[in-house]
Tab-separated table of C-alpha atoms and ligand atoms in Angstrom:
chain	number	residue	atom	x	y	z
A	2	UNK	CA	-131.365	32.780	5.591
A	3	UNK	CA	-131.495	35.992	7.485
A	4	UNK	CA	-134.112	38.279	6.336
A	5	UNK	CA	-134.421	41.914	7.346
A	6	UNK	CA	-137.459	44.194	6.790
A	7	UNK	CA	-136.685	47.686	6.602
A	8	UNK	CA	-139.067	50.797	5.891
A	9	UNK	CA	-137.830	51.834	2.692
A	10	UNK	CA	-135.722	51.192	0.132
A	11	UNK	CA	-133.919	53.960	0.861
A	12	UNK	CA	-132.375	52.416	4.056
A	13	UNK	CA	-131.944	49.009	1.873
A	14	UNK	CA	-129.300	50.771	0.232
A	15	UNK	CA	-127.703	52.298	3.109
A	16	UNK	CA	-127.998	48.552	5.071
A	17	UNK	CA	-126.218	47.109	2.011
A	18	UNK	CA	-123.739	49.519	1.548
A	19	UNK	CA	-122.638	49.478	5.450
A	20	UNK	CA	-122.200	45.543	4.660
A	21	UNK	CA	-119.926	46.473	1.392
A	22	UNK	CA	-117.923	48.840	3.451
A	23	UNK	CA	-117.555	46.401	6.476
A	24	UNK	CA	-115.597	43.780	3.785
A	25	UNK	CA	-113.664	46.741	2.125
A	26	UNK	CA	-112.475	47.329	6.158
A	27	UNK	CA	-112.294	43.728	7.488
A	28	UNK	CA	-110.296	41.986	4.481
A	29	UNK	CA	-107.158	42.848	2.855
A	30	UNK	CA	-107.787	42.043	-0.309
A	31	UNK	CA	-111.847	42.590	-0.758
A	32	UNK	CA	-113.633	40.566	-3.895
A	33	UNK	CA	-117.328	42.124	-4.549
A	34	UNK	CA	-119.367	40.636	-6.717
A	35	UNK	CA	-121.429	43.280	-7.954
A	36	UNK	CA	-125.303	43.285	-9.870
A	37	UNK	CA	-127.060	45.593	-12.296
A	38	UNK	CA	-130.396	46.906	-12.397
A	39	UNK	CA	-132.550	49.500	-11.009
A	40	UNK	CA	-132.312	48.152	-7.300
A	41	UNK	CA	-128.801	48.416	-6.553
A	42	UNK	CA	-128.516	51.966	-8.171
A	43	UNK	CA	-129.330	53.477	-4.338
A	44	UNK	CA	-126.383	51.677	-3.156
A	45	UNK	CA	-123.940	52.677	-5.439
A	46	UNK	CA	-125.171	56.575	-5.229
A	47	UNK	CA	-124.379	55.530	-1.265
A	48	UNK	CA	-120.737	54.346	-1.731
A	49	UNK	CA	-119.844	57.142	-3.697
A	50	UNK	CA	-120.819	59.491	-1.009
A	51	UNK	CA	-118.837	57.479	1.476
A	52	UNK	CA	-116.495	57.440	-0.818
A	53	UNK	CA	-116.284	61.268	-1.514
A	54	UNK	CA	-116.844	61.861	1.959
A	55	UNK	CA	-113.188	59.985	2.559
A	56	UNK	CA	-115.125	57.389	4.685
A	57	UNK	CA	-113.731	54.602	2.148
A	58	UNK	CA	-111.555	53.611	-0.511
A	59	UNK	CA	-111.745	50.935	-3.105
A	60	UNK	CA	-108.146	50.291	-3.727
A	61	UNK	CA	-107.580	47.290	-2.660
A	62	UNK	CA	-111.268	46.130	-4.148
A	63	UNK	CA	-111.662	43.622	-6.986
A	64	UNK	CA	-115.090	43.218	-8.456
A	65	UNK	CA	-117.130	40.769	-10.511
A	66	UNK	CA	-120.080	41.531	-12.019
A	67	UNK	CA	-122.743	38.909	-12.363
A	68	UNK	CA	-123.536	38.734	-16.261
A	69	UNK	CA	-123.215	41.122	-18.990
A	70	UNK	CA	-125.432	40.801	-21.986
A	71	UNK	CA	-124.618	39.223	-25.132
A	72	UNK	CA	-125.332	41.196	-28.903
A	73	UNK	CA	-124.636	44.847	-27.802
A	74	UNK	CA	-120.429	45.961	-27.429
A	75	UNK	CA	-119.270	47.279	-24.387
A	76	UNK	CA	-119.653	51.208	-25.494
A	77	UNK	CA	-123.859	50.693	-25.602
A	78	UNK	CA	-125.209	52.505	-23.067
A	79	UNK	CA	-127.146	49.701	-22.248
A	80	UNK	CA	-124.382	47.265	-21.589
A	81	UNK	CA	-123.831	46.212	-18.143
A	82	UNK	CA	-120.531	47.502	-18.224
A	83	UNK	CA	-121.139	50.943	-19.207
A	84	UNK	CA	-123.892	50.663	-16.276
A	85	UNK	CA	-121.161	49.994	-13.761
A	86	UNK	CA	-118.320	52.653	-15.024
A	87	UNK	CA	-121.536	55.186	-15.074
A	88	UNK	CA	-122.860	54.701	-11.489
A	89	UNK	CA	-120.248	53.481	-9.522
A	90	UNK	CA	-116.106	52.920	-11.656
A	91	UNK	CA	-115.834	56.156	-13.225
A	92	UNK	CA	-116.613	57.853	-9.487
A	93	UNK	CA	-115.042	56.139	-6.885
A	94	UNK	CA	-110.817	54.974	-6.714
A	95	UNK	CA	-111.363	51.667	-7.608
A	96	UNK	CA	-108.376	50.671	-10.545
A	97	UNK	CA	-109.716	49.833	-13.923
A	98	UNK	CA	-108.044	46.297	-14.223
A	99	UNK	CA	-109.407	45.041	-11.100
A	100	UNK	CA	-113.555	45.843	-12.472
A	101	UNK	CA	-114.321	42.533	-14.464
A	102	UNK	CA	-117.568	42.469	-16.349
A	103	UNK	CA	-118.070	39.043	-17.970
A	104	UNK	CA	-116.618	40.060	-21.503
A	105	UNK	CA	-119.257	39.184	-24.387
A	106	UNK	CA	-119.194	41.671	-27.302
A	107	UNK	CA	-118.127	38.269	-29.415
A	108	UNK	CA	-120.375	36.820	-31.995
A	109	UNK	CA	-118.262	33.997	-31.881
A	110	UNK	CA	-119.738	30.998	-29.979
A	111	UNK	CA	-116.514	29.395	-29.036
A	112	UNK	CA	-114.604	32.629	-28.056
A	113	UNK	CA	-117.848	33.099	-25.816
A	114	UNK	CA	-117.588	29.869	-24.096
A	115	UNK	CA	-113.954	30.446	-23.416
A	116	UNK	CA	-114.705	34.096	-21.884
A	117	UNK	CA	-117.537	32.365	-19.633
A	118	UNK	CA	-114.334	29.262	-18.548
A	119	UNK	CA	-111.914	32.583	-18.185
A	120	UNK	CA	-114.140	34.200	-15.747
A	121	UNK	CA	-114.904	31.339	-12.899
A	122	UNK	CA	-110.825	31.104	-13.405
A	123	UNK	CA	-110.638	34.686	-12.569
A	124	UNK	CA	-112.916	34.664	-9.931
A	125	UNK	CA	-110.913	31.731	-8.285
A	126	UNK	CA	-107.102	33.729	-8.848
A	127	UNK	CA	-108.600	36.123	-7.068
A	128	UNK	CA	-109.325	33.734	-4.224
A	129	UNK	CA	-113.182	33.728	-4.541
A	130	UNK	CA	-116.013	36.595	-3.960
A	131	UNK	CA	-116.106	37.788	-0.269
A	132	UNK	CA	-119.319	39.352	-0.868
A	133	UNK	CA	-121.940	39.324	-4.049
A	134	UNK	CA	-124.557	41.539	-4.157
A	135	UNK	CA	-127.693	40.509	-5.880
A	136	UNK	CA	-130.831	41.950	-7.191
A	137	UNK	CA	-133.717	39.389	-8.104
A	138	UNK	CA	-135.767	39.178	-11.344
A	139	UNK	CA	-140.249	39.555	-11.323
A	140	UNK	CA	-139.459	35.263	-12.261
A	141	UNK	CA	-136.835	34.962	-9.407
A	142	UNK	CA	-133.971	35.418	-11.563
A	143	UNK	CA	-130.414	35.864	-9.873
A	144	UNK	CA	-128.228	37.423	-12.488
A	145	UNK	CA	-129.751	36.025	-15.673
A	146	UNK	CA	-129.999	32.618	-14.573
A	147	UNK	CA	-134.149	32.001	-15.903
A	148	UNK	CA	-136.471	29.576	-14.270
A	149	UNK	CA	-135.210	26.044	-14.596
A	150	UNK	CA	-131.097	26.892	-14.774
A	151	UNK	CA	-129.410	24.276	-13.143
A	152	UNK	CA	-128.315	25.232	-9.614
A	153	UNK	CA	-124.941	23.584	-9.909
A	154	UNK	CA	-124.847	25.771	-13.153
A	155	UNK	CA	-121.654	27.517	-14.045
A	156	UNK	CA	-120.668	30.762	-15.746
A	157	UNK	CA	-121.943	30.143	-19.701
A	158	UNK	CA	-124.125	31.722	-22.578
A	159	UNK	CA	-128.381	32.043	-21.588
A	160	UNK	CA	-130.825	32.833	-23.566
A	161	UNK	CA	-133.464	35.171	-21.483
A	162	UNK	CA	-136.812	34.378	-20.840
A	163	UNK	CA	-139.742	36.589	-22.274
A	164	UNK	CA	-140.619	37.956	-19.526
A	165	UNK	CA	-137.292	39.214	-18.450
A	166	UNK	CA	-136.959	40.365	-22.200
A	167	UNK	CA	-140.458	42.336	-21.796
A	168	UNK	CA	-139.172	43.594	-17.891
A	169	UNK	CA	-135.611	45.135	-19.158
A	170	UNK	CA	-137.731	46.588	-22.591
A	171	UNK	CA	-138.279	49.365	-20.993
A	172	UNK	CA	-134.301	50.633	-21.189
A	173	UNK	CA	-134.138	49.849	-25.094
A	174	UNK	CA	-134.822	52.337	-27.268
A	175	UNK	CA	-138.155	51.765	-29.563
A	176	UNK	CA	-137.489	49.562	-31.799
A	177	UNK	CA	-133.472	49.220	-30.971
A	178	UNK	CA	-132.552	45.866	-31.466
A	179	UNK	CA	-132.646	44.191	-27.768
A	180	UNK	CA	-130.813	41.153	-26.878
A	181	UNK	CA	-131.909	37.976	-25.642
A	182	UNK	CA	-128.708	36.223	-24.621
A	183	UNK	CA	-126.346	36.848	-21.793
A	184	UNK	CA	-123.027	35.463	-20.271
A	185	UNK	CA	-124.205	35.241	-16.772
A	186	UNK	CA	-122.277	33.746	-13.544
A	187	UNK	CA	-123.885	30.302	-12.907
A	188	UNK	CA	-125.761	30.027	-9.609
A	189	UNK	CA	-123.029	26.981	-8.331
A	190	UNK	CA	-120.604	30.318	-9.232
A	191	UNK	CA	-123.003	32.639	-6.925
A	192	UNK	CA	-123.336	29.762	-4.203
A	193	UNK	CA	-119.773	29.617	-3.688
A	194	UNK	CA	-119.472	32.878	-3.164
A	195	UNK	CA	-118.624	33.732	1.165
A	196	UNK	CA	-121.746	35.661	1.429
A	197	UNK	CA	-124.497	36.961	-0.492
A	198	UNK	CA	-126.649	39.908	0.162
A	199	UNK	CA	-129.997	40.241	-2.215
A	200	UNK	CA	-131.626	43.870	-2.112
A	201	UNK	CA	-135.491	43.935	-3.190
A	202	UNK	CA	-137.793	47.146	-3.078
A	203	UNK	CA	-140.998	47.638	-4.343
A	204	UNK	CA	-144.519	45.524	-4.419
A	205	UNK	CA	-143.719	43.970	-7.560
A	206	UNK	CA	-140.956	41.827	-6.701
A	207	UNK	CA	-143.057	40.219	-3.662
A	208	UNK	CA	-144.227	37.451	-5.753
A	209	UNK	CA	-140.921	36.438	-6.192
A	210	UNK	CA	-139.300	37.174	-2.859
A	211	UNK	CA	-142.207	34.850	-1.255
A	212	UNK	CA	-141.223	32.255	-3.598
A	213	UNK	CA	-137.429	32.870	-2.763
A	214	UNK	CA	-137.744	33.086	1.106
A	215	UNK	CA	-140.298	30.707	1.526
A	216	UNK	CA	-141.324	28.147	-1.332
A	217	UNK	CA	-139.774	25.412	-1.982
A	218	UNK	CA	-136.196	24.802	-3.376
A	219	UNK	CA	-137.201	24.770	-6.959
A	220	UNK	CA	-135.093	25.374	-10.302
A	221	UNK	CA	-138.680	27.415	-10.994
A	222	UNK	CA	-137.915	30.090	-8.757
A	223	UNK	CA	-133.970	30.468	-9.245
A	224	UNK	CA	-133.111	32.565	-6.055
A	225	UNK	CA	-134.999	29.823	-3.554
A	226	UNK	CA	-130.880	28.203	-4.145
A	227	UNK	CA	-130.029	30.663	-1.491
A	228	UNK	CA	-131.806	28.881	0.691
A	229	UNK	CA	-128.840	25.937	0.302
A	230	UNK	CA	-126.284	29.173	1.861
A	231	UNK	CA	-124.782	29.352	4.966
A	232	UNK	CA	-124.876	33.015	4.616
A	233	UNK	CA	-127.530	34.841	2.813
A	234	UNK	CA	-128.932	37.548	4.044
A	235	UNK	CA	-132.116	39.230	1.513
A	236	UNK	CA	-132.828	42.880	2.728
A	237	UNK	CA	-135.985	43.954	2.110
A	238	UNK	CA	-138.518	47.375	1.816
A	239	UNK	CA	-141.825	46.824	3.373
A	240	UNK	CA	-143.206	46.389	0.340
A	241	UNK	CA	-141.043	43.563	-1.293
A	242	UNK	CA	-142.258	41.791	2.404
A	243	UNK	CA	-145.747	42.215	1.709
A	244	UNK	CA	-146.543	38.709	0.912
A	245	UNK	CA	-144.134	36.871	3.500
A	246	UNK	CA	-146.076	34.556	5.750
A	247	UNK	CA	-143.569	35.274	8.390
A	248	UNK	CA	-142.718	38.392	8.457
A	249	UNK	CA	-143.357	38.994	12.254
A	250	UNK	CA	-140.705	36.248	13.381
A	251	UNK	CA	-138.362	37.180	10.526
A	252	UNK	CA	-138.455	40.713	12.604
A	253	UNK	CA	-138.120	38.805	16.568
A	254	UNK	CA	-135.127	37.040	14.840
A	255	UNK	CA	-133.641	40.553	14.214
A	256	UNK	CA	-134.252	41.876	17.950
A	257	UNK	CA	-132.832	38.554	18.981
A	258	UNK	CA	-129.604	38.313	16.485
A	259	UNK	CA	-129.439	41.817	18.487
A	260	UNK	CA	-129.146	41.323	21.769
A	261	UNK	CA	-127.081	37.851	20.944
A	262	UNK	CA	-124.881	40.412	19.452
A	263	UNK	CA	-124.934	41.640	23.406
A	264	UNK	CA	-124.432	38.831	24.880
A	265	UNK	CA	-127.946	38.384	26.099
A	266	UNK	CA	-129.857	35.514	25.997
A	267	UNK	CA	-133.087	36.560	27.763
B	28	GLP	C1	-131.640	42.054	-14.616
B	28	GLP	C2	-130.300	41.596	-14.013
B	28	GLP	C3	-130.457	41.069	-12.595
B	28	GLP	C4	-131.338	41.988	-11.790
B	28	GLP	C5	-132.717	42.034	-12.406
B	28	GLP	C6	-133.712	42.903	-11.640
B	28	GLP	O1	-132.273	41.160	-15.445
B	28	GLP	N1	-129.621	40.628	-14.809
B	28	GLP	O2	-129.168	40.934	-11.999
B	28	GLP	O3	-131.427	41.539	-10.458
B	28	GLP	O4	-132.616	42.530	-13.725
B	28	GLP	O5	-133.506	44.250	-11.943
B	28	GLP	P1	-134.229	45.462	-11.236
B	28	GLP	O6	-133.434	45.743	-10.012
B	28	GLP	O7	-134.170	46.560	-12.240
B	28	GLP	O8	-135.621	45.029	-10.936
């Protein structure tokens, strides 16, 4: 795992978005696999300014999107698919067909279970995600895969723990009715992926990146299966670093992957 322990969140975002842009640049046909939730907001506001700034295109981009929750249709403004036309589709040059959102606005179990098969076939056709971006849950979630999800799980239907229920409350109107299932990419699906890159700002998630970066591999704490990738790298805020036991060498690593980078090994 490579860890990196910025000041603020703000340069989280612009870290991650130089690492989007780098794929867009270095592959000719970029897959992103893309998150939801408050975190990665700051990066998409970044890659539309590159993007309106000319600095990038997204034309030759294909995205997935983690999970998408089940109960609400597309058009609810809380759907994860009106999230990602809002902050990042609907402004940059990226074509329409290419976006895929796990599609679960059925109430049919079956035609759920075939949209969850239909998406890991996507993702393959496509020839697999180059990059996926990833926030984490206050429990360690990665997309909506809850404590104790298999980590050779695939793309299916999960039912969300309270707590994540009680964390995304707050974007539900009072008394709206809020769901508590999701189609969610498995975490074998986000494993495979070529390289992952999990943003987390803010004090309260430091629980659960200490559990991630340095507990032990547990189906309890759902992100510690990065630890089983070649190439994860989890960007951090000071604050999301608070509790990490070792921060200090986590930062000598950096100055050393640095001047590797320059050919020096003093
Ligand atoms: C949701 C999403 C996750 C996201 C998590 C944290 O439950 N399914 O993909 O990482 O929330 O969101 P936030 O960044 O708002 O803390």
């Amino acid at each position: 795992m490579q860890v990196i322990i910025l000041p603020s969140a703000h340069e989280v975002a612009l870290y991650a978005a130089d690492r989007v842009v780098d794929v867009i640049n270095t592959k000719p046909d970029p897959v992103l696999g893309l998150a939801t939730g408050s975190t990665p907001i700051a990066l998409y506001k970044e890659l539309v300014a590159r993007y309106q700034a000319k600095n990038v295109s997204f034309r030759r981009v294909t995205s997935f999107n983690l999970d998408e929750y089940i109960g609400i249709t597309d058009a609810h403004q809380q759907s994860y698919r009106a999230f990602m036309e809002h902050y990042l589709f609907e402004q940059i040059d990226i074509f329409d067909e290419n976006t895929h959102v796990p599609i679960a606005d059925s109430q049919d179990v079956d035609v759920l279970k075939r949209s969850a098969q239909d998406y890991e076939q996507c993702i393959q056709l496509a020839g697999g995600i180059d990059l996926q971006i990833l926030g984490i849950g206050l429990n360690g979630h990665i997309g909506f895969n809850e404590p104790t999800s298999s980590f050779a799980s695939r793309t299916r239907i999960k039912t969300l723990s309270e707590s994540t229920v009680v964390a995304n409350k707050r974007f539900f109107e009072e008394g709206e009715y809020q769901p508590h299932l999701a189609l969610t990419m498995g975490i074998g699906t986000i494993l495979e992926s070529k390289s992952v890159l999990l943003m987390a700002t803010g004090k309260t998630k430091a629980e659960a990146v200490k559990a991630m970066i340095e507990g032990p591999l547990s189906a309890m704490c759902p992100a510690s299966a990065l630890q089983l990738h070649e190439a994860a790298t989890i960007v951090l805020d000071e604050e999301a670093a608070g509790l990490l036991e070792l921060k200090e060498y986590y930062q000598w690593c950096e100055q050393k992957r640095q001047q590797l980078h320059e050919g020096s090994l003093a």
